[in-house]
Amino acid sequence: MLRATSLLALGLMMWLFKGLAAGASPQAAATLALGFLLLAAYLGGLLVRRLSLPKITGYLLVGVLAGPAGLHFVTSHDIDQLRLVGEIAVALIALAAGGEIRLPELKRYRSLLLKFGGAAIAFPMAIVIFGAILTSPWFPLTAGRPLTDVVAISLLLGVIAAAGSPAVALAVISETGARGPLARAVLTVVVAKDVTVIVAFAVALSLGRALVSDAGLDLEFVLAVGRRIAFSIMAGWALGWLASQYLKYVEREMVLFTLGTAFLAVELAHMLQLEAMLLTLTAGFFVENIAPVRGERFVRAIEQSSLPVYAVFFALGGAGVHIEALREMWLWAALLIGLRAVGVLAAARWGAKEEPVVARYGWCGLISQAGVALGLALMTRSVFPAWGAALETLAVAMIAVHELIGPVLLRWGLSRAGEVEAEREPQPEERLLAKSGVSV
């Protein structure tokens, strides 16, 4: 009750301040919005946790309620002004995700991860593509269009459907303290498949342009994306090496250092036109697995700053949810959501059948979508002016639903798998260590 009252009081204060700050500079308005989102998201996370929901669901709901689709405490201009803050948050999350991927585990479970990861991309993509083609006579985007346009639209929707959200996976796994085959498989597969999806989208975009314009396949565009990914990995390797030198010789003010590393990565990505998420993923992976230092302190420092990072990132994501797109295309978005869900479920059942708990609940970790999927959807508008805007609206509606329900499903799946820390039975070796007074 106290938290709900505090959230209500904070909302009333924000309403008052918005009135008093009318006519203020965009930077001042964005700063006010950032402070409100940080405090309100924190309270919202505590509230939903009482319902056994992940805190990031509270962050997202606060963003939706406070954003342009709700009370307008946070405007679209504020979201634009805070884009750098969101990018730094993504970089920090990617650094942590890279640090959570460990080579010994990759080698040990490579068969499972390869099959599950491949199926997690191929199955949803194929089912959405064929579903869109089969319903094309009635589908608003494709009805009355030539077959070439139908195939191009279906390809792009299929690739967007294959994208996931490493940020959601890491946030829920970190919050719950989940440990086990499901948490490990979900995090590794979601990270790897988003990198693959970026390349697949470049190929689909090039094929789509060739089909629609009767031009040849633009291999240069695909190669340019490949170069961008390669240079991002190289830059991440270099950044990881620099971070390892700091850890080796200085190792002070670690939280401040991780924030500075994330900011440097974002600026490098802007200057060199690289993929910031891939760059920081690689840097985190390098520090954890390759650098001649212990990477635990680096990852721990990121985790120490995770509360404000996740609160701001997901609250901004919630504020950016396009409810109007969902109202406009809800029926066809529901069709795509259903087709994608079938693909994701089939991917887990087939791709992870050698690990029963992953086969049963792995689909829960593949539902969420956020930044990568949204970025791919936004690209279609400029490339295909005839129908790109309509495709973007439909894809954004689908992503909005996945963004809201995905964290809840992942939390449920981890709980059912018995991997949530508060619910997990300690393993025999953990009991032995606990009796010896060793923390596990």
Tab-separated table of C-alpha atoms in Angstrom:
chain	number	residue	atom	x	y	z
A	1	MET	CA	0.000	0.000	0.000
A	2	LEU	CA	2.836	2.371	0.884
A	3	ARG	CA	4.532	1.763	-2.476
A	4	ALA	CA	1.312	2.324	-4.411
A	5	THR	CA	0.702	5.550	-2.480
A	6	SER	CA	4.277	6.666	-3.141
A	7	LEU	CA	3.854	5.974	-6.858
A	8	LEU	CA	0.610	7.943	-6.934
A	9	ALA	CA	2.227	10.859	-5.070
A	10	LEU	CA	5.149	10.779	-7.500
A	11	GLY	CA	2.712	10.927	-10.418
A	12	LEU	CA	0.939	13.941	-8.917
A	13	MET	CA	4.280	15.688	-8.398
A	14	MET	CA	5.241	14.972	-12.007
A	15	TRP	CA	1.920	16.415	-13.216
A	16	LEU	CA	2.597	19.565	-11.192
A	17	PHE	CA	6.205	19.878	-12.372
A	18	LYS	CA	5.178	19.358	-16.009
A	19	GLY	CA	2.834	22.317	-15.667
A	20	LEU	CA	5.449	24.500	-13.985
A	21	ALA	CA	8.132	23.525	-16.523
A	22	ALA	CA	5.968	24.283	-19.580
A	23	GLY	CA	8.124	26.075	-22.126
A	24	ALA	CA	11.384	24.757	-20.644
A	25	SER	CA	14.210	23.657	-22.938
A	26	PRO	CA	14.008	20.132	-24.429
A	27	GLN	CA	17.059	19.100	-22.390
A	28	ALA	CA	15.443	20.250	-19.120
A	29	ALA	CA	12.179	18.457	-19.950
A	30	ALA	CA	14.080	15.261	-20.797
A	31	THR	CA	16.039	15.450	-17.523
A	32	LEU	CA	12.779	15.777	-15.583
A	33	ALA	CA	11.351	12.795	-17.490
A	34	LEU	CA	14.475	10.729	-16.762
A	35	GLY	CA	14.305	11.415	-13.033
A	36	PHE	CA	10.616	10.564	-12.923
A	37	LEU	CA	11.068	7.336	-14.892
A	38	LEU	CA	13.916	6.200	-12.651
A	39	LEU	CA	11.916	6.665	-9.432
A	40	ALA	CA	8.548	5.532	-10.806
A	41	ALA	CA	10.021	2.434	-12.479
A	42	TYR	CA	11.739	1.440	-9.235
A	43	LEU	CA	8.434	1.659	-7.341
A	44	GLY	CA	6.564	-0.099	-10.159
A	45	GLY	CA	9.074	-2.942	-10.080
A	46	LEU	CA	8.580	-3.401	-6.338
A	47	LEU	CA	4.796	-3.407	-6.771
A	48	VAL	CA	4.652	-6.112	-9.448
A	49	ARG	CA	7.156	-8.241	-7.579
A	50	ARG	CA	4.472	-8.767	-4.929
A	51	LEU	CA	2.478	-10.472	-7.696
A	52	SER	CA	5.441	-12.798	-8.450
A	53	LEU	CA	6.091	-10.940	-11.709
A	54	PRO	CA	9.571	-9.854	-12.838
A	55	LYS	CA	10.461	-6.300	-11.902
A	56	ILE	CA	11.078	-5.358	-15.528
A	57	THR	CA	7.359	-5.900	-16.155
A	58	GLY	CA	6.767	-3.090	-13.678
A	59	TYR	CA	9.361	-0.939	-15.432
A	60	LEU	CA	7.668	-1.527	-18.786
A	61	LEU	CA	4.164	-0.840	-17.461
A	62	VAL	CA	5.295	2.400	-15.804
A	63	GLY	CA	6.792	3.454	-19.139
A	64	VAL	CA	3.584	2.639	-21.025
A	65	LEU	CA	1.469	4.521	-18.473
A	66	ALA	CA	3.768	7.556	-18.358
A	67	GLY	CA	4.541	7.668	-22.081
A	68	PRO	CA	2.834	9.156	-25.145
A	69	ALA	CA	0.256	6.339	-25.143
A	70	GLY	CA	-0.702	7.122	-21.524
A	71	LEU	CA	-0.419	10.215	-19.330
A	72	HIS	CA	2.108	12.072	-21.517
A	73	PHE	CA	4.483	12.616	-18.592
A	74	VAL	CA	7.163	11.425	-21.029
A	75	THR	CA	6.761	12.701	-24.581
A	76	SER	CA	8.201	11.395	-27.837
A	77	HIS	CA	10.588	14.385	-27.774
A	78	ASP	CA	11.820	13.311	-24.327
A	79	ILE	CA	12.422	9.787	-25.637
A	80	ASP	CA	14.480	11.202	-28.526
A	81	GLN	CA	16.484	13.377	-26.132
A	82	LEU	CA	17.196	10.365	-23.915
A	83	ARG	CA	18.325	8.121	-26.765
A	84	LEU	CA	21.972	8.289	-25.615
A	85	VAL	CA	20.953	7.170	-22.113
A	86	GLY	CA	19.126	4.198	-23.630
A	87	GLU	CA	22.117	3.327	-25.812
A	88	ILE	CA	24.475	3.375	-22.816
A	89	ALA	CA	22.054	1.111	-20.941
A	90	VAL	CA	22.031	-1.320	-23.891
A	91	ALA	CA	25.845	-1.270	-23.948
A	92	LEU	CA	26.023	-2.103	-20.225
A	93	ILE	CA	23.506	-4.920	-20.619
A	94	ALA	CA	25.456	-6.310	-23.587
A	95	LEU	CA	28.735	-6.116	-21.623
A	96	ALA	CA	27.130	-8.164	-18.860
A	97	ALA	CA	25.624	-10.630	-21.362
A	98	GLY	CA	29.016	-11.153	-22.999
A	99	GLY	CA	30.534	-11.769	-19.576
A	100	GLU	CA	27.907	-14.416	-18.819
A	101	ILE	CA	28.854	-16.510	-21.880
A	102	ARG	CA	31.693	-18.829	-20.902
A	103	LEU	CA	33.786	-20.921	-23.282
A	104	PRO	CA	33.834	-24.118	-21.173
A	105	GLU	CA	30.027	-24.143	-21.116
A	106	LEU	CA	29.842	-23.422	-24.851
A	107	LYS	CA	32.113	-26.394	-25.555
A	108	ARG	CA	30.288	-28.667	-23.143
A	109	TYR	CA	26.807	-27.920	-24.502
A	110	ARG	CA	27.671	-27.054	-28.111
A	111	SER	CA	25.435	-29.739	-29.651
A	112	LEU	CA	22.376	-28.553	-27.712
A	113	LEU	CA	23.110	-24.876	-28.307
A	114	LEU	CA	23.686	-25.334	-32.052
A	115	LYS	CA	20.479	-27.316	-32.592
A	116	PHE	CA	18.361	-25.164	-30.299
A	117	GLY	CA	19.816	-21.925	-31.685
A	118	GLY	CA	19.384	-22.986	-35.304
A	119	ALA	CA	15.810	-24.099	-34.699
A	120	ALA	CA	15.027	-20.889	-32.770
A	121	ILE	CA	15.866	-18.922	-35.917
A	122	ALA	CA	14.591	-21.257	-38.650
A	123	PHE	CA	11.251	-22.441	-37.226
A	124	PRO	CA	9.586	-19.090	-36.372
A	125	MET	CA	10.964	-17.556	-39.568
A	126	ALA	CA	9.684	-20.359	-41.806
A	127	ILE	CA	6.238	-20.590	-40.183
A	128	VAL	CA	5.653	-16.822	-40.335
A	129	ILE	CA	6.841	-16.671	-43.973
A	130	PHE	CA	4.558	-19.501	-45.108
A	131	GLY	CA	1.677	-18.225	-42.992
A	132	ALA	CA	1.936	-14.758	-44.539
A	133	ILE	CA	2.081	-16.220	-48.061
A	134	LEU	CA	-0.902	-18.541	-47.497
A	135	THR	CA	-3.062	-15.721	-46.081
A	136	SER	CA	-1.857	-13.167	-48.648
A	137	PRO	CA	-5.242	-12.815	-50.452
A	138	TRP	CA	-6.772	-11.485	-47.199
A	139	PHE	CA	-3.664	-10.019	-45.518
A	140	PRO	CA	-3.935	-6.165	-45.624
A	141	LEU	CA	-0.259	-5.749	-46.567
A	142	THR	CA	-0.364	-8.210	-49.454
A	143	ALA	CA	-3.961	-8.235	-50.757
A	144	GLY	CA	-3.999	-7.224	-54.415
A	145	ARG	CA	-0.205	-6.989	-54.672
A	146	PRO	CA	1.955	-8.936	-57.155
A	147	LEU	CA	3.586	-12.178	-56.037
A	148	THR	CA	7.024	-10.543	-55.852
A	149	ASP	CA	5.754	-8.049	-53.265
A	150	VAL	CA	4.026	-10.847	-51.336
A	151	VAL	CA	7.275	-12.840	-51.114
A	152	ALA	CA	9.311	-9.761	-50.114
A	153	ILE	CA	6.852	-8.791	-47.341
A	154	SER	CA	6.692	-12.374	-46.058
A	155	LEU	CA	10.495	-12.691	-45.980
A	156	LEU	CA	10.913	-9.499	-43.963
A	157	LEU	CA	8.169	-10.421	-41.490
A	158	GLY	CA	9.742	-13.856	-41.049
A	159	VAL	CA	13.180	-12.463	-40.227
A	160	ILE	CA	11.722	-9.911	-37.790
A	161	ALA	CA	9.806	-12.756	-36.106
A	162	ALA	CA	13.095	-14.611	-35.544
A	163	ALA	CA	14.594	-11.764	-33.471
A	164	GLY	CA	14.634	-11.945	-29.671
A	165	SER	CA	15.728	-9.819	-26.718
A	166	PRO	CA	19.015	-10.542	-24.912
A	167	ALA	CA	18.281	-7.607	-22.582
A	168	VAL	CA	15.086	-9.214	-21.276
A	169	ALA	CA	16.743	-12.626	-20.894
A	170	LEU	CA	19.669	-11.212	-18.921
A	171	ALA	CA	17.462	-8.958	-16.767
A	172	VAL	CA	15.087	-11.752	-15.731
A	173	ILE	CA	17.875	-14.296	-15.182
A	174	SER	CA	19.881	-11.799	-13.101
A	175	GLU	CA	16.862	-10.754	-11.038
A	176	THR	CA	15.811	-14.317	-10.250
A	177	GLY	CA	19.356	-15.587	-9.717
A	178	ALA	CA	18.434	-18.466	-12.035
A	179	ARG	CA	21.041	-21.164	-12.567
A	180	GLY	CA	20.731	-24.291	-14.639
A	181	PRO	CA	20.443	-25.623	-18.192
A	182	LEU	CA	17.401	-23.508	-19.105
A	183	ALA	CA	18.896	-20.173	-18.015
A	184	ARG	CA	22.204	-21.003	-19.684
A	185	ALA	CA	20.629	-22.158	-22.964
A	186	VAL	CA	18.182	-19.241	-23.214
A	187	LEU	CA	20.800	-16.535	-22.641
A	188	THR	CA	23.360	-18.038	-25.031
A	189	VAL	CA	20.849	-18.789	-27.792
A	190	VAL	CA	19.088	-15.408	-27.622
A	191	VAL	CA	22.406	-13.527	-27.837
A	192	ALA	CA	23.727	-15.643	-30.726
A	193	LYS	CA	20.515	-15.605	-32.727
A	194	ASP	CA	20.136	-11.820	-32.653
A	195	VAL	CA	23.572	-11.459	-34.245
A	196	THR	CA	22.548	-14.011	-36.904
A	197	VAL	CA	19.213	-12.266	-37.476
A	198	ILE	CA	20.970	-8.974	-38.297
A	199	VAL	CA	22.813	-10.727	-41.149
A	200	ALA	CA	19.662	-12.576	-42.249
A	201	PHE	CA	17.742	-9.302	-42.385
A	202	ALA	CA	20.407	-7.762	-44.623
A	203	VAL	CA	20.010	-10.707	-47.012
A	204	ALA	CA	16.183	-10.478	-46.865
A	205	LEU	CA	16.293	-6.728	-47.474
A	206	SER	CA	18.533	-7.220	-50.488
A	207	LEU	CA	16.334	-10.032	-51.860
A	208	GLY	CA	13.230	-7.936	-51.269
A	209	ARG	CA	14.636	-4.988	-53.192
A	210	ALA	CA	15.622	-7.302	-56.037
A	211	LEU	CA	12.118	-8.818	-56.187
A	212	VAL	CA	10.248	-5.521	-56.000
A	213	SER	CA	12.419	-3.527	-58.404
A	214	ASP	CA	13.358	-6.334	-60.823
A	215	ALA	CA	16.975	-5.367	-60.175
A	216	GLY	CA	19.749	-7.812	-59.418
A	217	LEU	CA	20.634	-8.992	-55.930
A	218	ASP	CA	22.515	-6.241	-54.105
A	219	LEU	CA	25.455	-8.289	-52.846
A	220	GLU	CA	27.363	-5.118	-51.964
A	221	PHE	CA	24.730	-4.289	-49.347
A	222	VAL	CA	25.052	-7.751	-47.782
A	223	LEU	CA	28.854	-7.495	-47.833
A	224	ALA	CA	28.657	-4.053	-46.212
A	225	VAL	CA	26.631	-5.532	-43.347
A	226	GLY	CA	29.157	-8.363	-43.055
A	227	ARG	CA	32.026	-5.872	-42.870
A	228	ARG	CA	30.173	-3.852	-40.245
A	229	ILE	CA	29.706	-6.946	-38.101
A	230	ALA	CA	33.347	-8.007	-38.538
A	231	PHE	CA	34.653	-4.545	-37.619
A	232	SER	CA	32.299	-4.440	-34.620
A	233	ILE	CA	33.767	-7.717	-33.345
A	234	MET	CA	37.314	-6.428	-33.900
A	235	ALA	CA	36.545	-3.182	-32.068
A	236	GLY	CA	34.963	-5.169	-29.229
A	237	TRP	CA	38.073	-7.319	-29.025
A	238	ALA	CA	40.213	-4.170	-28.722
A	239	LEU	CA	37.893	-2.647	-26.104
A	240	GLY	CA	37.944	-5.899	-24.139
A	241	TRP	CA	41.746	-5.882	-24.191
A	242	LEU	CA	41.827	-2.288	-22.898
A	243	ALA	CA	39.378	-3.217	-20.140
A	244	SER	CA	41.514	-6.210	-19.194
A	245	GLN	CA	44.570	-3.958	-18.839
A	246	TYR	CA	42.639	-1.705	-16.474
A	247	LEU	CA	41.549	-4.737	-14.459
A	248	LYS	CA	45.108	-6.033	-14.354
A	249	TYR	CA	46.929	-2.850	-13.330
A	250	VAL	CA	44.354	-0.503	-11.737
A	251	GLU	CA	41.146	-2.293	-10.662
A	252	ARG	CA	39.596	0.677	-8.832
A	253	GLU	CA	36.268	2.513	-9.085
A	254	MET	CA	34.876	-0.417	-11.040
A	255	VAL	CA	31.293	0.845	-11.359
A	256	LEU	CA	32.497	4.165	-12.761
A	257	PHE	CA	34.867	2.302	-15.085
A	258	THR	CA	32.106	0.092	-16.506
A	259	LEU	CA	29.925	3.154	-17.153
A	260	GLY	CA	32.844	4.823	-18.923
A	261	THR	CA	33.467	1.677	-20.976
A	262	ALA	CA	29.828	1.602	-22.092
A	263	PHE	CA	29.905	5.297	-23.025
A	264	LEU	CA	33.144	4.806	-24.987
A	265	ALA	CA	31.622	1.840	-26.839
A	266	VAL	CA	28.539	3.854	-27.834
A	267	GLU	CA	30.641	6.770	-29.082
A	268	LEU	CA	32.941	4.427	-31.018
A	269	ALA	CA	29.920	2.783	-32.632
A	270	HIS	CA	28.559	6.182	-33.689
A	271	MET	CA	31.871	7.434	-35.075
A	272	LEU	CA	32.790	4.242	-36.943
A	273	GLN	CA	29.210	3.193	-37.846
A	274	LEU	CA	29.461	-0.085	-35.938
A	275	GLU	CA	26.944	-2.241	-34.058
A	276	ALA	CA	27.212	-1.072	-30.435
A	277	MET	CA	25.496	-4.163	-29.028
A	278	LEU	CA	27.815	-6.565	-30.849
A	279	LEU	CA	30.858	-4.474	-29.934
A	280	THR	CA	30.080	-4.585	-26.212
A	281	LEU	CA	29.031	-8.249	-26.291
A	282	THR	CA	32.447	-9.086	-27.720
A	283	ALA	CA	34.227	-6.916	-25.147
A	284	GLY	CA	32.420	-8.639	-22.260
A	285	PHE	CA	33.149	-12.072	-23.753
A	286	PHE	CA	36.858	-11.179	-24.149
A	287	VAL	CA	37.218	-10.023	-20.541
A	288	GLU	CA	35.508	-13.142	-19.184
A	289	ASN	CA	37.138	-15.796	-21.382
A	290	ILE	CA	40.336	-14.590	-23.013
A	291	ALA	CA	41.918	-11.812	-20.941
A	292	PRO	CA	44.587	-12.995	-18.466
A	293	VAL	CA	42.591	-11.532	-15.559
A	294	ARG	CA	39.563	-12.600	-13.555
A	295	GLY	CA	36.507	-11.114	-15.193
A	296	GLU	CA	34.164	-11.695	-12.251
A	297	ARG	CA	34.796	-8.238	-10.777
A	298	PHE	CA	34.005	-6.610	-14.104
A	299	VAL	CA	30.669	-8.432	-14.400
A	300	ARG	CA	29.933	-7.828	-10.703
A	301	ALA	CA	30.512	-4.087	-11.163
A	302	ILE	CA	27.975	-4.069	-14.006
A	303	GLU	CA	25.503	-5.961	-11.821
A	304	GLN	CA	25.958	-3.368	-9.050
A	305	SER	CA	24.701	-0.692	-11.436
A	306	SER	CA	21.996	-2.923	-12.921
A	307	LEU	CA	19.010	-1.526	-10.980
A	308	PRO	CA	19.044	2.008	-12.460
A	309	VAL	CA	20.213	0.654	-15.826
A	310	TYR	CA	17.336	-1.826	-16.178
A	311	ALA	CA	14.808	0.618	-14.699
A	312	VAL	CA	15.658	3.375	-17.183
A	313	PHE	CA	16.113	1.078	-20.193
A	314	PHE	CA	12.829	-0.812	-19.828
A	315	ALA	CA	10.851	2.247	-18.715
A	316	LEU	CA	12.023	4.039	-21.863
A	317	GLY	CA	11.128	0.908	-23.830
A	318	GLY	CA	7.653	0.932	-22.305
A	319	ALA	CA	7.231	4.633	-23.078
A	320	GLY	CA	8.094	3.844	-26.686
A	321	VAL	CA	5.483	1.067	-27.028
A	322	HIS	CA	3.155	1.959	-29.889
A	323	ILE	CA	-0.310	1.198	-28.519
A	324	GLU	CA	-1.882	2.934	-31.524
A	325	ALA	CA	-0.201	0.405	-33.835
A	326	LEU	CA	-1.734	-2.403	-31.795
A	327	ARG	CA	-5.200	-0.831	-32.033
A	328	GLU	CA	-4.849	-0.459	-35.794
A	329	MET	CA	-3.504	-3.930	-36.644
A	330	TRP	CA	-4.517	-6.057	-33.650
A	331	LEU	CA	-6.167	-8.867	-35.627
A	332	TRP	CA	-3.248	-9.443	-37.989
A	333	ALA	CA	-0.718	-8.867	-35.218
A	334	ALA	CA	-2.506	-11.632	-33.282
A	335	LEU	CA	-2.109	-13.941	-36.293
A	336	LEU	CA	1.642	-13.266	-36.473
A	337	ILE	CA	2.002	-13.685	-32.702
A	338	GLY	CA	0.249	-17.051	-32.925
A	339	LEU	CA	2.360	-18.237	-35.865
A	340	ARG	CA	5.561	-17.134	-34.140
A	341	ALA	CA	4.523	-18.860	-30.907
A	342	VAL	CA	4.002	-22.136	-32.793
A	343	GLY	CA	7.454	-21.765	-34.359
A	344	VAL	CA	9.132	-20.981	-31.043
A	345	LEU	CA	7.432	-23.922	-29.304
A	346	ALA	CA	8.423	-26.297	-32.114
A	347	ALA	CA	12.002	-24.975	-32.009
A	348	ALA	CA	12.325	-25.777	-28.311
A	349	ARG	CA	10.685	-29.207	-28.590
A	350	TRP	CA	12.833	-30.294	-31.545
A	351	GLY	CA	16.061	-28.362	-31.036
A	352	ALA	CA	16.460	-29.074	-27.320
A	353	LYS	CA	15.038	-32.584	-27.042
A	354	GLU	CA	18.313	-33.895	-25.593
A	355	GLU	CA	17.767	-31.633	-22.535
A	356	PRO	CA	14.166	-32.250	-21.339
A	357	VAL	CA	13.824	-29.123	-19.186
A	358	VAL	CA	14.934	-26.889	-22.081
A	359	ALA	CA	12.650	-28.727	-24.508
A	360	ARG	CA	9.717	-28.174	-22.140
A	361	TYR	CA	10.299	-24.539	-21.144
A	362	GLY	CA	12.878	-23.159	-23.588
A	363	TRP	CA	10.169	-21.450	-25.652
A	364	CYS	CA	9.447	-19.127	-22.706
A	365	GLY	CA	12.816	-17.445	-23.184
A	366	LEU	CA	12.335	-16.883	-26.917
A	367	ILE	CA	9.083	-14.895	-26.807
A	368	SER	CA	10.463	-11.465	-25.842
A	369	GLN	CA	11.330	-8.930	-28.518
A	370	ALA	CA	12.695	-5.413	-28.151
A	371	GLY	CA	15.465	-3.282	-29.632
A	372	VAL	CA	16.831	-5.412	-32.481
A	373	ALA	CA	13.395	-6.401	-33.810
A	374	LEU	CA	12.180	-2.807	-33.556
A	375	GLY	CA	15.248	-1.500	-35.371
A	376	LEU	CA	14.714	-3.979	-38.210
A	377	ALA	CA	11.048	-3.008	-38.496
A	378	LEU	CA	11.905	0.698	-38.695
A	379	MET	CA	14.327	0.089	-41.590
A	380	THR	CA	11.583	-1.157	-43.908
A	381	ARG	CA	9.841	2.242	-44.140
A	382	SER	CA	12.656	3.963	-46.050
A	383	VAL	CA	13.611	0.974	-48.227
A	384	PHE	CA	10.081	0.118	-49.420
A	385	PRO	CA	8.031	3.344	-49.610
A	386	ALA	CA	4.995	1.614	-51.182
A	387	TRP	CA	4.264	-0.647	-48.214
A	388	GLY	CA	7.150	-0.251	-45.759
A	389	ALA	CA	5.204	2.008	-43.370
A	390	ALA	CA	2.324	-0.498	-43.130
A	391	LEU	CA	4.759	-3.372	-42.535
A	392	GLU	CA	6.473	-1.319	-39.826
A	393	THR	CA	3.127	-0.665	-38.100
A	394	LEU	CA	2.236	-4.367	-38.116
A	395	ALA	CA	5.672	-5.469	-36.891
A	396	VAL	CA	5.695	-2.833	-34.137
A	397	ALA	CA	2.277	-4.058	-32.925
A	398	MET	CA	3.610	-7.621	-32.713
A	399	ILE	CA	6.781	-6.494	-30.924
A	400	ALA	CA	4.768	-4.454	-28.391
A	401	VAL	CA	2.886	-7.559	-27.250
A	402	HIS	CA	6.046	-9.676	-27.050
A	403	GLU	CA	7.821	-6.929	-25.118
A	404	LEU	CA	5.115	-6.964	-22.446
A	405	ILE	CA	4.390	-10.695	-22.101
A	406	GLY	CA	7.900	-12.074	-22.709
A	407	PRO	CA	9.417	-11.305	-19.272
A	408	VAL	CA	6.424	-12.831	-17.477
A	409	LEU	CA	6.675	-16.043	-19.497
A	410	LEU	CA	10.437	-16.339	-18.959
A	411	ARG	CA	10.019	-15.861	-15.190
A	412	TRP	CA	7.305	-18.533	-15.213
A	413	GLY	CA	9.448	-20.943	-17.239
A	414	LEU	CA	12.479	-20.540	-14.963
A	415	SER	CA	10.263	-21.117	-11.937
A	416	ARG	CA	8.680	-24.249	-13.434
A	417	ALA	CA	12.146	-25.535	-14.315
A	418	GLY	CA	13.208	-25.128	-10.673
A	419	GLU	CA	16.046	-22.750	-11.526
A	420	VAL	CA	14.907	-19.616	-9.653
A	421	GLU	CA	17.329	-19.077	-6.775
A	422	ALA	CA	14.681	-18.625	-4.060
A	423	GLU	CA	12.875	-21.795	-5.183
A	424	ARG	CA	15.793	-23.973	-6.275
A	425	GLU	CA	16.779	-27.043	-4.291
A	426	PRO	CA	20.515	-26.851	-3.507
A	427	GLN	CA	22.655	-29.410	-5.295
A	428	PRO	CA	24.672	-31.923	-3.209
A	429	GLU	CA	27.943	-30.054	-3.767
A	430	GLU	CA	26.255	-26.792	-2.742
A	431	ARG	CA	25.030	-28.361	0.517
A	432	LEU	CA	28.565	-29.562	1.251
A	433	LEU	CA	30.015	-26.111	0.624
A	434	ALA	CA	27.306	-24.478	2.736
A	435	LYS	CA	28.140	-26.787	5.663
A	436	SER	CA	31.776	-25.761	5.280
A	437	GLY	CA	30.810	-22.086	5.518
A	438	VAL	CA	31.623	-21.353	1.869
A	439	SER	CA	29.249	-19.024	-0.001
A	440	VAL	CA	27.735	-20.401	-3.209
